[in-house]
Amino acid sequence: MSDKADPRTTSGIAIQRVYGPADGPVADREEPGQWPFMRGVYPDMYRGRAWTMRQYAGFGTAEETNERFRYLLDSGQTGLSVAFDLPTQMGLDSDDPRAEGEVGRVGVAIDTLDDVERLFAEIPLDRVSTSMTINATAAILLAMYVAAADVRGVERRSLSGTVQNDILKEFIARGTYIYPVEPSLRLVTDIFAFCSAELPRWNSISISGYHMREAGATAAQEIAFTLANGREYVRRAVACGLEVDEFAPRLSFFFAAHNHLFEEAAKFRAARRLWARMMKEEFGGSDRSCRLRFHTQTGGSTLTAQQPLNNVVRVAVQALAGVLGGTQSLHTNSFDEALALPGAEAARLALRTQQVLAEESGVRDTVDPLGGSYYVESLTDQVEELARAYLERIEDIGGAAAAIPFMTDEIHRAAYAWQLEVESGDRGVVGVNVYQDEEPRAPVSLPDFKNLQKAQRRRLDEVRSRRDSDLVERTLDDVVAAAGSGANLLPAMVEAVKVRATLGEISGRLVGLWGPYRAA
């Protein structure tokens, strides 16, 4: 271990040599399952049932991804999580010139309802929970999922899952935006209203700190910026006429788990308390609306291409942080993801990491096992204090939508500071700047993306050749009419995708109405 005279967490909190009663008072802490839910959102947490093991997957074509989904379900996974390729995320069909070279590279390519039907073939939509990591085109993908259920005769009320639908963090850190900020936020609230009416078991948003953390945010910035975005979404929904307790119980969150075990666990505890107080004090939400339920993914940016097997250990530590912090579902990254798409064996080992924690480690035996630790209680309070200061600054600016440039700049500063620490050796990364050794790189096997793209385009041509083009045009006109009139867009989108309007056609019509977003 490298010598550190003054060790600090990622958020800059100085760590004392030892902690005692004065650092972490615990006399009046609430019970798990009680407001403000710092110790957990449910009284028994994992004693009755483990967290949902929801491994993220998406491979080129719908058929390949379906095969991986069924492999993971057979291996004991309890929920699905879909990764989409960049053209799908950006509202482009696979035959769009701008999609050249990107079809199927970072997830599954979805152009039409036919692709969604292949993606979920032989998977019971009424019994498996599905999470979709999609934002700018979230409404279209949700419409396709609902349409697929309708075609199968599956009741909409039985569908469970999550659509990410968090466009603000795209403007702040990730970049897969399409439309300007205001119409983008309107789509978010349309999904809230549609899910409240039609999909009572569906989480209408996954407010994501993960991508901001991956971009370089500290732990305190991650929860502050995430909760600021959540506050903005709640305000927008209330302004549209929705009652807080009508939609807020189905809001969910998505955080990263990085390597500082205790700060990460403290971060999750602090986030729950901050959100509970915000929802009750600012919006008058009931206890159900104040519960911060979240999914955790281990840190992709922490994986190293050097000595990749070390990533197995990193993922285990990060998964433990998520569980000790009280996550509701968890994705564990595969050790080979710094090199290529995860192989089947690596993906299974990632899932087995969760299963070992659940079955063998004892972490499920008691709720909030770190509660009462002088160190963790002190960290929880300090992370919350830093996050609250950021939240107040964002409010002074005018709220999250107005503070996009501020949050982006803060993340850039934190990322730069972290990189300087690594390059100077002040922060050790095993295999990168400490304990280095020369080792041969394993050959990386990549799919044949060129042929994959050709096959996807052929399927799209086939769909276009057999559909009723006049009917497609009428349904696309209905989507534009709903967008222009202020009506909820989801019903019109469901009808459009049923007649095989493509994702790119629907998104293109909205760009024609609203224009594209131009980053400053």
Coordinates of C-alpha atoms in Angstrom, one line a residue:
M1 CA 0.0 0.0 0.0
S2 CA 1.3 3.4 -0.9
D3 CA 2.1 5.7 2.1
K4 CA -0.5 8.4 2.7
A5 CA 0.0 11.0 5.3
D6 CA -3.5 12.3 5.0
P7 CA -5.8 9.8 3.3
R8 CA -9.0 11.2 1.8
T9 CA -12.1 9.8 0.2
T10 CA -13.0 10.5 -3.5
S11 CA -15.1 13.5 -2.2
G12 CA -12.1 15.0 -0.4
I13 CA -13.1 14.0 3.1
A14 CA -10.1 13.7 5.3
I15 CA -10.1 10.3 7.1
Q16 CA -9.1 10.3 10.8
R17 CA -6.8 7.8 12.4
V18 CA -9.6 6.5 14.6
Y19 CA -13.2 7.3 15.2
G20 CA -15.2 7.4 18.4
P21 CA -18.6 8.4 19.9
A22 CA -18.1 12.1 19.2
D23 CA -17.7 11.4 15.5
G24 CA -20.7 9.3 14.8
P25 CA -23.6 9.7 17.3
V26 CA -26.0 6.9 16.9
A27 CA -28.4 7.3 19.9
D28 CA -31.4 8.5 18.0
R29 CA -31.1 6.7 14.6
E30 CA -34.4 5.6 13.2
E31 CA -35.2 2.0 12.4
P32 CA -34.9 0.5 8.9
G33 CA -38.1 1.0 6.9
Q34 CA -38.9 4.2 8.7
W35 CA -38.6 7.8 7.4
P36 CA -36.0 9.2 6.5
F37 CA -35.0 5.6 5.5
M38 CA -31.2 6.1 6.0
R39 CA -30.9 2.6 7.3
G40 CA -32.9 1.0 4.4
V41 CA -36.3 1.4 2.7
Y42 CA -37.8 -1.8 4.0
P43 CA -37.8 -3.1 7.6
D44 CA -36.3 -6.5 6.7
M45 CA -34.3 -5.6 3.6
Y46 CA -32.6 -8.8 2.4
R47 CA -33.6 -11.1 5.3
G48 CA -36.6 -12.4 3.3
R49 CA -35.4 -11.9 -0.2
A50 CA -32.1 -10.9 -1.8
W51 CA -31.6 -7.9 -4.0
T52 CA -32.6 -8.3 -7.7
M53 CA -29.6 -9.6 -9.7
R54 CA -30.0 -7.7 -12.9
Q55 CA -27.1 -8.1 -15.3
Y56 CA -26.9 -5.6 -18.2
A57 CA -26.6 -7.1 -21.6
G58 CA -26.9 -6.2 -25.3
F59 CA -25.2 -7.8 -28.2
G60 CA -25.6 -6.6 -31.8
T61 CA -28.7 -8.4 -32.8
A62 CA -31.9 -9.1 -31.0
E63 CA -31.4 -12.9 -31.4
E64 CA -27.9 -12.8 -29.8
T65 CA -29.1 -10.7 -26.9
N66 CA -32.1 -13.0 -26.4
E67 CA -29.7 -15.9 -26.2
R68 CA -27.6 -14.1 -23.5
F69 CA -30.7 -13.2 -21.6
R70 CA -32.0 -16.8 -21.5
Y71 CA -28.5 -17.9 -20.5
L72 CA -28.4 -15.5 -17.6
L73 CA -31.9 -16.4 -16.5
D74 CA -31.0 -20.1 -16.5
S75 CA -27.9 -19.2 -14.4
G76 CA -30.1 -17.7 -11.7
Q77 CA -30.4 -14.0 -12.8
T78 CA -33.7 -12.5 -11.5
G79 CA -34.2 -9.5 -13.8
L80 CA -33.2 -8.3 -17.3
S81 CA -31.3 -5.1 -18.2
V82 CA -31.1 -4.1 -21.9
A83 CA -28.1 -2.2 -23.5
F84 CA -29.0 -0.5 -26.8
D85 CA -26.6 0.5 -29.5
L86 CA -25.7 4.1 -30.2
P87 CA -28.0 4.6 -33.2
T88 CA -31.0 3.3 -31.2
Q89 CA -30.0 5.7 -28.4
M90 CA -29.7 8.6 -30.8
G91 CA -33.0 7.9 -32.7
L92 CA -31.4 6.6 -35.9
D93 CA -32.4 3.6 -37.9
S94 CA -29.7 1.1 -38.8
D95 CA -29.7 2.2 -42.4
D96 CA -29.2 5.9 -41.6
P97 CA -25.9 7.1 -43.0
R98 CA -25.1 8.5 -39.5
A99 CA -25.3 5.0 -38.1
E100 CA -22.5 3.7 -40.3
G101 CA -20.0 1.7 -38.3
E102 CA -22.0 1.9 -35.0
V103 CA -24.8 -0.6 -35.5
G104 CA -24.8 -3.2 -32.8
R105 CA -21.4 -2.1 -31.3
V106 CA -22.3 -1.2 -27.7
G107 CA -25.7 -2.9 -27.4
V108 CA -28.6 -4.3 -29.3
A109 CA -29.9 -2.6 -32.5
I110 CA -33.6 -1.8 -32.4
D111 CA -35.4 -0.4 -35.5
T112 CA -38.9 -1.8 -35.3
L113 CA -41.3 -3.8 -33.2
D114 CA -40.1 -6.9 -34.9
D115 CA -36.7 -6.4 -33.3
V116 CA -38.3 -6.1 -29.8
E117 CA -40.4 -9.2 -30.4
R118 CA -37.2 -11.2 -31.3
L119 CA -35.4 -9.6 -28.3
F120 CA -37.9 -11.0 -25.8
A121 CA -38.9 -14.3 -27.6
E122 CA -39.7 -17.1 -25.1
I123 CA -39.3 -14.7 -22.2
P124 CA -42.5 -14.3 -20.1
L125 CA -43.0 -10.5 -20.0
D126 CA -45.5 -10.8 -17.1
R127 CA -43.1 -12.6 -14.9
V128 CA -39.7 -11.1 -15.7
S129 CA -38.8 -7.5 -14.7
T130 CA -37.1 -5.6 -17.5
S131 CA -34.9 -2.5 -17.3
M132 CA -34.1 -0.5 -20.4
T133 CA -31.1 1.8 -20.4
I134 CA -32.5 4.4 -22.9
N135 CA -33.1 8.1 -22.6
A136 CA -33.7 10.4 -25.6
T137 CA -35.8 7.6 -27.3
A138 CA -37.2 6.1 -24.0
A139 CA -40.8 6.9 -25.0
I140 CA -40.4 5.0 -28.3
L141 CA -38.7 2.0 -26.7
L142 CA -41.4 1.9 -24.0
A143 CA -44.1 2.1 -26.6
M144 CA -42.5 -0.9 -28.4
Y145 CA -42.3 -2.9 -25.2
V146 CA -46.0 -2.2 -24.4
A147 CA -46.9 -3.0 -28.0
A148 CA -45.1 -6.4 -27.8
A149 CA -47.0 -7.2 -24.7
D150 CA -50.3 -6.2 -26.3
V151 CA -49.6 -8.4 -29.3
R152 CA -48.9 -11.4 -27.0
G153 CA -52.1 -10.7 -25.0
V154 CA -50.1 -9.8 -21.8
E155 CA -51.9 -7.4 -19.6
R156 CA -50.2 -4.0 -19.4
R157 CA -50.9 -3.9 -15.6
S158 CA -48.8 -7.1 -15.2
L159 CA -45.6 -5.6 -16.8
S160 CA -42.8 -4.7 -14.4
G161 CA -39.5 -3.0 -15.0
T162 CA -37.8 0.4 -15.5
V163 CA -37.1 2.7 -18.3
Q164 CA -34.1 5.0 -17.6
N165 CA -35.8 8.1 -19.1
D166 CA -33.2 10.4 -17.4
I167 CA -32.4 13.1 -20.1
L168 CA -30.8 15.7 -17.8
K169 CA -27.8 13.6 -17.1
E170 CA -27.4 13.2 -20.9
F171 CA -27.0 16.9 -21.2
I172 CA -24.7 17.0 -18.2
A173 CA -22.3 14.1 -18.8
R174 CA -23.2 11.5 -21.4
G175 CA -24.3 13.1 -24.6
T176 CA -27.0 10.9 -26.1
Y177 CA -29.5 13.7 -26.4
I178 CA -31.6 14.5 -29.5
Y179 CA -34.2 17.2 -28.8
P180 CA -33.8 20.6 -26.9
V181 CA -34.1 20.5 -23.1
E182 CA -37.7 21.6 -22.8
P183 CA -39.4 19.1 -25.2
S184 CA -37.0 16.4 -23.8
L185 CA -38.4 17.1 -20.3
R186 CA -41.9 17.0 -21.7
L187 CA -41.3 13.5 -22.9
V188 CA -40.1 12.5 -19.4
T189 CA -43.4 13.7 -17.8
D190 CA -45.5 12.1 -20.6
I191 CA -43.9 8.7 -19.5
F192 CA -44.7 9.5 -15.9
A193 CA -48.4 10.1 -16.7
F194 CA -48.6 7.1 -19.1
C195 CA -47.1 4.7 -16.5
S196 CA -49.3 6.0 -13.7
A197 CA -52.4 5.3 -15.8
E198 CA -51.4 2.1 -17.7
L199 CA -48.3 0.4 -16.0
P200 CA -48.8 0.6 -12.2
R201 CA -45.8 -1.8 -11.6
W202 CA -43.4 0.0 -13.9
N203 CA -40.7 2.4 -12.7
S204 CA -41.2 5.5 -15.0
I205 CA -37.6 6.7 -14.6
S206 CA -34.2 5.7 -13.3
I207 CA -32.6 8.9 -12.2
S208 CA -29.0 8.2 -12.9
G209 CA -25.9 9.2 -11.0
Y210 CA -24.0 6.3 -12.6
H211 CA -23.0 8.1 -15.8
M212 CA -22.0 11.2 -14.0
R213 CA -19.8 9.2 -11.7
E214 CA -18.3 7.4 -14.8
A215 CA -17.5 10.8 -16.3
G216 CA -15.5 11.7 -13.2
A217 CA -17.9 13.0 -10.5
T218 CA -17.0 12.4 -6.9
A219 CA -19.3 10.4 -4.6
A220 CA -20.8 13.6 -3.1
Q221 CA -21.3 15.1 -6.6
E222 CA -22.9 11.9 -7.8
I223 CA -25.7 12.0 -5.3
A224 CA -26.1 15.8 -5.3
F225 CA -26.5 16.1 -9.0
T226 CA -28.7 13.0 -9.2
L227 CA -31.1 14.3 -6.5
A228 CA -31.1 17.8 -8.1
N229 CA -32.2 16.2 -11.4
G230 CA -34.8 14.2 -9.4
R231 CA -36.1 17.4 -7.9
E232 CA -36.4 18.9 -11.3
Y233 CA -38.4 16.0 -12.7
V234 CA -40.8 16.1 -9.7
R235 CA -41.4 19.8 -10.2
R236 CA -42.1 19.3 -13.9
A237 CA -44.5 16.5 -13.2
V238 CA -46.4 18.5 -10.5
A239 CA -46.6 21.5 -12.9
C240 CA -48.2 19.2 -15.5
G241 CA -51.0 18.4 -13.0
L242 CA -49.8 15.1 -11.6
E243 CA -50.1 14.5 -7.8
V244 CA -46.9 13.7 -6.1
D245 CA -48.1 10.5 -4.6
E246 CA -49.5 9.4 -7.9
F247 CA -46.1 9.1 -9.6
A248 CA -43.3 9.5 -7.0
P249 CA -43.6 6.0 -5.5
R250 CA -42.5 4.6 -8.9
L251 CA -39.4 6.8 -9.3
S252 CA -36.2 4.9 -9.0
F253 CA -32.5 5.8 -9.0
F254 CA -29.3 4.4 -10.4
F255 CA -25.9 4.8 -8.7
A256 CA -22.4 3.6 -9.3
A257 CA -20.4 1.6 -6.7
H258 CA -16.7 2.4 -6.8
N259 CA -13.7 1.2 -4.8
H260 CA -13.8 3.1 -1.6
L261 CA -15.9 0.6 0.3
F262 CA -17.0 2.8 3.2
E263 CA -17.5 6.0 1.4
E264 CA -19.7 4.2 -1.1
A265 CA -21.9 2.6 1.5
A266 CA -22.1 6.0 3.3
K267 CA -23.1 7.6 0.0
F268 CA -26.1 5.4 -0.4
R269 CA -27.2 5.9 3.2
A270 CA -26.8 9.7 2.8
A271 CA -28.7 9.8 -0.5
R272 CA -31.8 8.1 1.1
R273 CA -31.9 10.6 3.9
L274 CA -31.5 13.6 1.6
W275 CA -34.2 12.4 -0.8
A276 CA -36.7 11.6 2.0
R277 CA -36.3 15.0 3.6
M278 CA -36.5 16.8 0.2
M279 CA -39.7 14.9 -0.8
K280 CA -41.5 15.5 2.5
E281 CA -40.4 19.1 3.1
E282 CA -40.7 20.4 -0.4
F283 CA -43.4 18.3 -2.0
G284 CA -45.4 16.9 0.9
G285 CA -44.9 13.4 -0.2
S286 CA -46.1 10.4 1.7
D287 CA -43.6 7.9 3.1
R288 CA -44.1 5.8 -0.1
S289 CA -43.0 8.8 -2.2
C290 CA -40.0 9.5 0.1
R291 CA -38.4 6.1 -0.3
L292 CA -35.3 6.3 -2.5
R293 CA -35.1 2.9 -4.2
F294 CA -32.1 2.4 -6.4
H295 CA -30.2 0.1 -8.7
T296 CA -26.4 -0.2 -8.4
Q297 CA -23.8 -1.0 -11.1
T298 CA -20.2 -1.6 -10.3
G299 CA -17.8 1.0 -11.8
G300 CA -17.0 0.5 -15.5
S301 CA -14.4 3.3 -15.4
T302 CA -12.6 1.5 -12.6
L303 CA -11.9 -1.5 -14.7
T304 CA -8.4 -1.8 -16.1
A305 CA -7.1 -3.3 -19.3
Q306 CA -3.8 -4.0 -17.5
Q307 CA -4.0 -7.2 -15.4
P308 CA -7.7 -7.6 -16.1
L309 CA -8.2 -10.4 -13.6
N310 CA -7.7 -7.8 -10.9
N311 CA -11.1 -6.5 -11.9
V312 CA -12.7 -9.6 -10.4
V313 CA -11.6 -8.3 -7.0
R314 CA -12.6 -4.7 -7.7
V315 CA -16.1 -5.8 -8.7
A316 CA -16.5 -7.9 -5.6
V317 CA -15.5 -5.0 -3.4
Q318 CA -17.9 -2.6 -5.2
A319 CA -20.8 -5.1 -5.1
L320 CA -20.2 -5.5 -1.4
A321 CA -20.5 -1.7 -1.0
G322 CA -23.8 -1.7 -2.9
V323 CA -25.2 -4.4 -0.7
L324 CA -23.9 -2.9 2.6
G325 CA -25.4 0.4 1.4
G326 CA -28.9 -1.2 0.8
T327 CA -29.3 -1.4 -2.9
Q328 CA -32.6 -2.9 -4.4
S329 CA -30.9 -4.4 -7.5
L330 CA -27.4 -4.9 -8.6
H331 CA -25.3 -5.4 -11.8
T332 CA -21.8 -6.6 -11.5
N333 CA -19.4 -5.9 -14.4
S334 CA -17.4 -8.6 -16.1
F335 CA -13.7 -8.5 -15.6
D336 CA -13.0 -8.4 -19.4
E337 CA -15.1 -5.3 -20.1
A338 CA -12.1 -3.0 -20.3
L339 CA -11.1 -5.1 -23.4
A340 CA -14.3 -6.0 -25.2
L341 CA -17.9 -7.0 -24.8
P342 CA -18.1 -9.5 -21.9
G343 CA -17.6 -13.2 -22.7
A344 CA -20.2 -15.7 -21.5
E345 CA -17.8 -17.2 -18.8
A346 CA -16.9 -13.7 -17.6
A347 CA -20.6 -12.7 -17.4
R348 CA -21.4 -15.8 -15.4
L349 CA -18.5 -15.1 -13.0
A350 CA -19.9 -11.6 -12.5
L351 CA -23.3 -13.0 -11.6
R352 CA -21.7 -15.7 -9.4
T353 CA -20.0 -12.8 -7.5
Q354 CA -23.4 -11.6 -6.4
Q355 CA -24.6 -15.1 -5.6
V356 CA -21.6 -15.8 -3.4
L357 CA -22.3 -12.5 -1.5
A358 CA -26.0 -13.5 -1.1
E359 CA -25.5 -17.1 -0.2
E360 CA -22.2 -17.3 1.7
S361 CA -21.1 -14.0 3.1
G362 CA -23.7 -13.3 5.8
V363 CA -24.5 -9.8 4.5
R364 CA -28.2 -10.6 4.3
D365 CA -28.5 -11.7 7.9
T366 CA -29.1 -8.3 9.4
V367 CA -30.2 -4.9 8.1
D368 CA -27.7 -2.1 7.7
P369 CA -24.8 -4.0 9.2
L370 CA -22.6 -0.9 9.1
G371 CA -25.1 1.1 11.1
G372 CA -23.6 2.4 14.3
S373 CA -20.0 2.4 13.0
Y374 CA -18.5 5.7 14.2
Y375 CA -16.6 5.8 10.9
V376 CA -19.5 5.1 8.6
E377 CA -21.9 7.3 10.5
S378 CA -19.4 10.2 10.3
L379 CA -18.8 9.6 6.6
T380 CA -22.6 9.5 6.0
D381 CA -23.0 12.9 7.7
Q382 CA -20.1 14.4 5.8
V383 CA -21.0 13.1 2.4
E384 CA -24.6 14.4 3.0
E385 CA -23.2 17.8 4.1
L386 CA -21.1 18.1 0.9
A387 CA -24.1 17.0 -1.3
R388 CA -26.4 19.5 0.4
A389 CA -24.1 22.4 -0.4
Y390 CA -24.1 21.4 -4.1
L391 CA -27.9 21.2 -4.0
E392 CA -28.2 24.7 -2.5
R393 CA -25.8 26.0 -5.2
I394 CA -27.9 24.4 -8.0
E395 CA -31.1 26.0 -6.5
D396 CA -29.4 29.4 -6.5
I397 CA -28.7 29.0 -10.2
G398 CA -32.3 28.1 -10.9
G399 CA -32.6 24.4 -10.7
A400 CA -31.1 21.4 -12.5
A401 CA -32.1 22.4 -16.0
A402 CA -30.6 25.8 -15.6
A403 CA -27.5 24.4 -13.9
I404 CA -26.4 21.9 -16.6
P405 CA -23.2 23.9 -17.4
F406 CA -22.3 24.2 -13.7
M407 CA -22.7 20.5 -13.1
T408 CA -20.8 19.6 -16.3
D409 CA -17.9 21.9 -15.3
E410 CA -17.7 20.5 -11.7
I411 CA -17.5 16.9 -13.1
H412 CA -14.7 18.0 -15.5
R413 CA -12.8 19.5 -12.6
A414 CA -13.1 16.4 -10.5
A415 CA -12.1 14.1 -13.3
Y416 CA -9.0 16.2 -14.0
A417 CA -8.0 16.2 -10.3
W418 CA -8.4 12.4 -10.2
Q419 CA -6.3 11.9 -13.3
L420 CA -3.6 14.1 -11.9
E421 CA -3.5 12.0 -8.7
V422 CA -3.2 8.8 -10.6
E423 CA -0.4 10.1 -12.9
S424 CA 1.5 11.6 -10.0
G425 CA 1.3 8.4 -8.1
D426 CA -0.6 10.0 -5.2
R427 CA -3.5 7.6 -5.9
G428 CA -2.5 4.0 -6.5
V429 CA -4.2 1.8 -9.1
V430 CA -3.0 -1.8 -8.9
G431 CA -1.4 -2.9 -12.2
V432 CA -1.5 0.6 -13.6
N433 CA 0.8 2.7 -11.5
V434 CA 1.7 0.3 -8.7
Y435 CA 2.5 -3.4 -8.7
Q436 CA 3.0 -3.3 -12.5
D437 CA 4.4 -6.2 -14.4
E438 CA 4.8 -7.0 -18.1
E439 CA 2.2 -9.5 -19.2
P440 CA 1.1 -10.6 -22.7
R441 CA -2.3 -9.1 -23.7
A442 CA -4.9 -11.7 -24.4
P443 CA -6.2 -11.5 -28.0
V444 CA -9.5 -9.7 -28.2
S445 CA -12.2 -11.3 -30.2
L446 CA -14.7 -8.9 -31.7
P447 CA -17.9 -9.6 -33.6
D448 CA -18.1 -9.1 -37.3
F449 CA -19.8 -5.7 -37.1
K450 CA -19.9 -5.2 -40.8
N451 CA -21.9 -8.3 -41.5
L452 CA -24.1 -7.6 -38.5
Q453 CA -24.9 -4.2 -39.9
K454 CA -25.8 -5.6 -43.3
A455 CA -28.1 -8.2 -41.7
Q456 CA -29.9 -5.6 -39.6
R457 CA -30.4 -3.4 -42.6
R458 CA -31.8 -6.4 -44.6
R459 CA -34.3 -7.0 -41.8
L460 CA -35.3 -3.4 -41.8
D461 CA -35.8 -3.5 -45.6
E462 CA -38.0 -6.5 -45.2
V463 CA -40.2 -4.8 -42.7
R464 CA -40.6 -1.7 -44.8
S465 CA -41.5 -3.8 -47.9
R466 CA -44.4 -5.6 -46.2
R467 CA -46.0 -2.8 -44.1
D468 CA -48.9 -0.5 -45.1
S469 CA -47.0 2.7 -45.9
D470 CA -50.1 4.9 -46.0
L471 CA -51.1 3.6 -42.5
V472 CA -47.6 4.3 -41.2
E473 CA -47.7 7.8 -42.5
R474 CA -51.1 8.4 -40.8
T475 CA -49.8 7.2 -37.4
L476 CA -46.7 9.3 -37.7
D477 CA -48.9 12.3 -38.4
D478 CA -50.8 11.4 -35.2
V479 CA -47.5 11.4 -33.3
V480 CA -46.7 14.9 -34.6
A481 CA -50.2 16.1 -33.8
A482 CA -50.0 14.9 -30.3
A483 CA -46.6 16.6 -29.9
G484 CA -47.9 19.9 -31.2
S485 CA -51.1 19.8 -29.2
G486 CA -49.5 19.0 -25.8
A487 CA -51.3 15.6 -25.6
N488 CA -49.5 12.6 -24.2
L489 CA -47.3 11.1 -26.9
L490 CA -47.2 7.5 -25.7
P491 CA -50.6 6.3 -27.0
A492 CA -49.9 7.7 -30.5
M493 CA -46.4 6.1 -30.4
V494 CA -47.8 2.7 -29.4
E495 CA -50.1 2.7 -32.4
A496 CA -47.3 3.9 -34.7
V497 CA -44.9 1.1 -33.7
K498 CA -47.7 -1.5 -34.0
V499 CA -48.0 -0.8 -37.8
R500 CA -44.1 -0.9 -38.0
A501 CA -43.2 2.7 -38.0
T502 CA -39.5 2.7 -37.2
L503 CA -37.7 4.3 -34.3
G504 CA -35.8 6.6 -36.7
E505 CA -39.1 7.7 -38.4
I506 CA -40.8 8.6 -35.1
S507 CA -37.7 10.4 -33.8
G508 CA -37.1 12.2 -37.1
R509 CA -40.7 13.6 -37.1
L510 CA -40.1 15.0 -33.6
V511 CA -36.8 16.6 -34.6
G512 CA -38.7 18.2 -37.5
L513 CA -41.1 19.7 -35.1
W514 CA -38.8 20.6 -32.1
G515 CA -35.4 20.8 -33.8
P516 CA -32.2 19.2 -32.5
Y517 CA -30.4 20.2 -29.4
R518 CA -27.3 22.2 -30.0
A519 CA -24.7 22.1 -27.2
A520 CA -23.3 25.4 -26.3

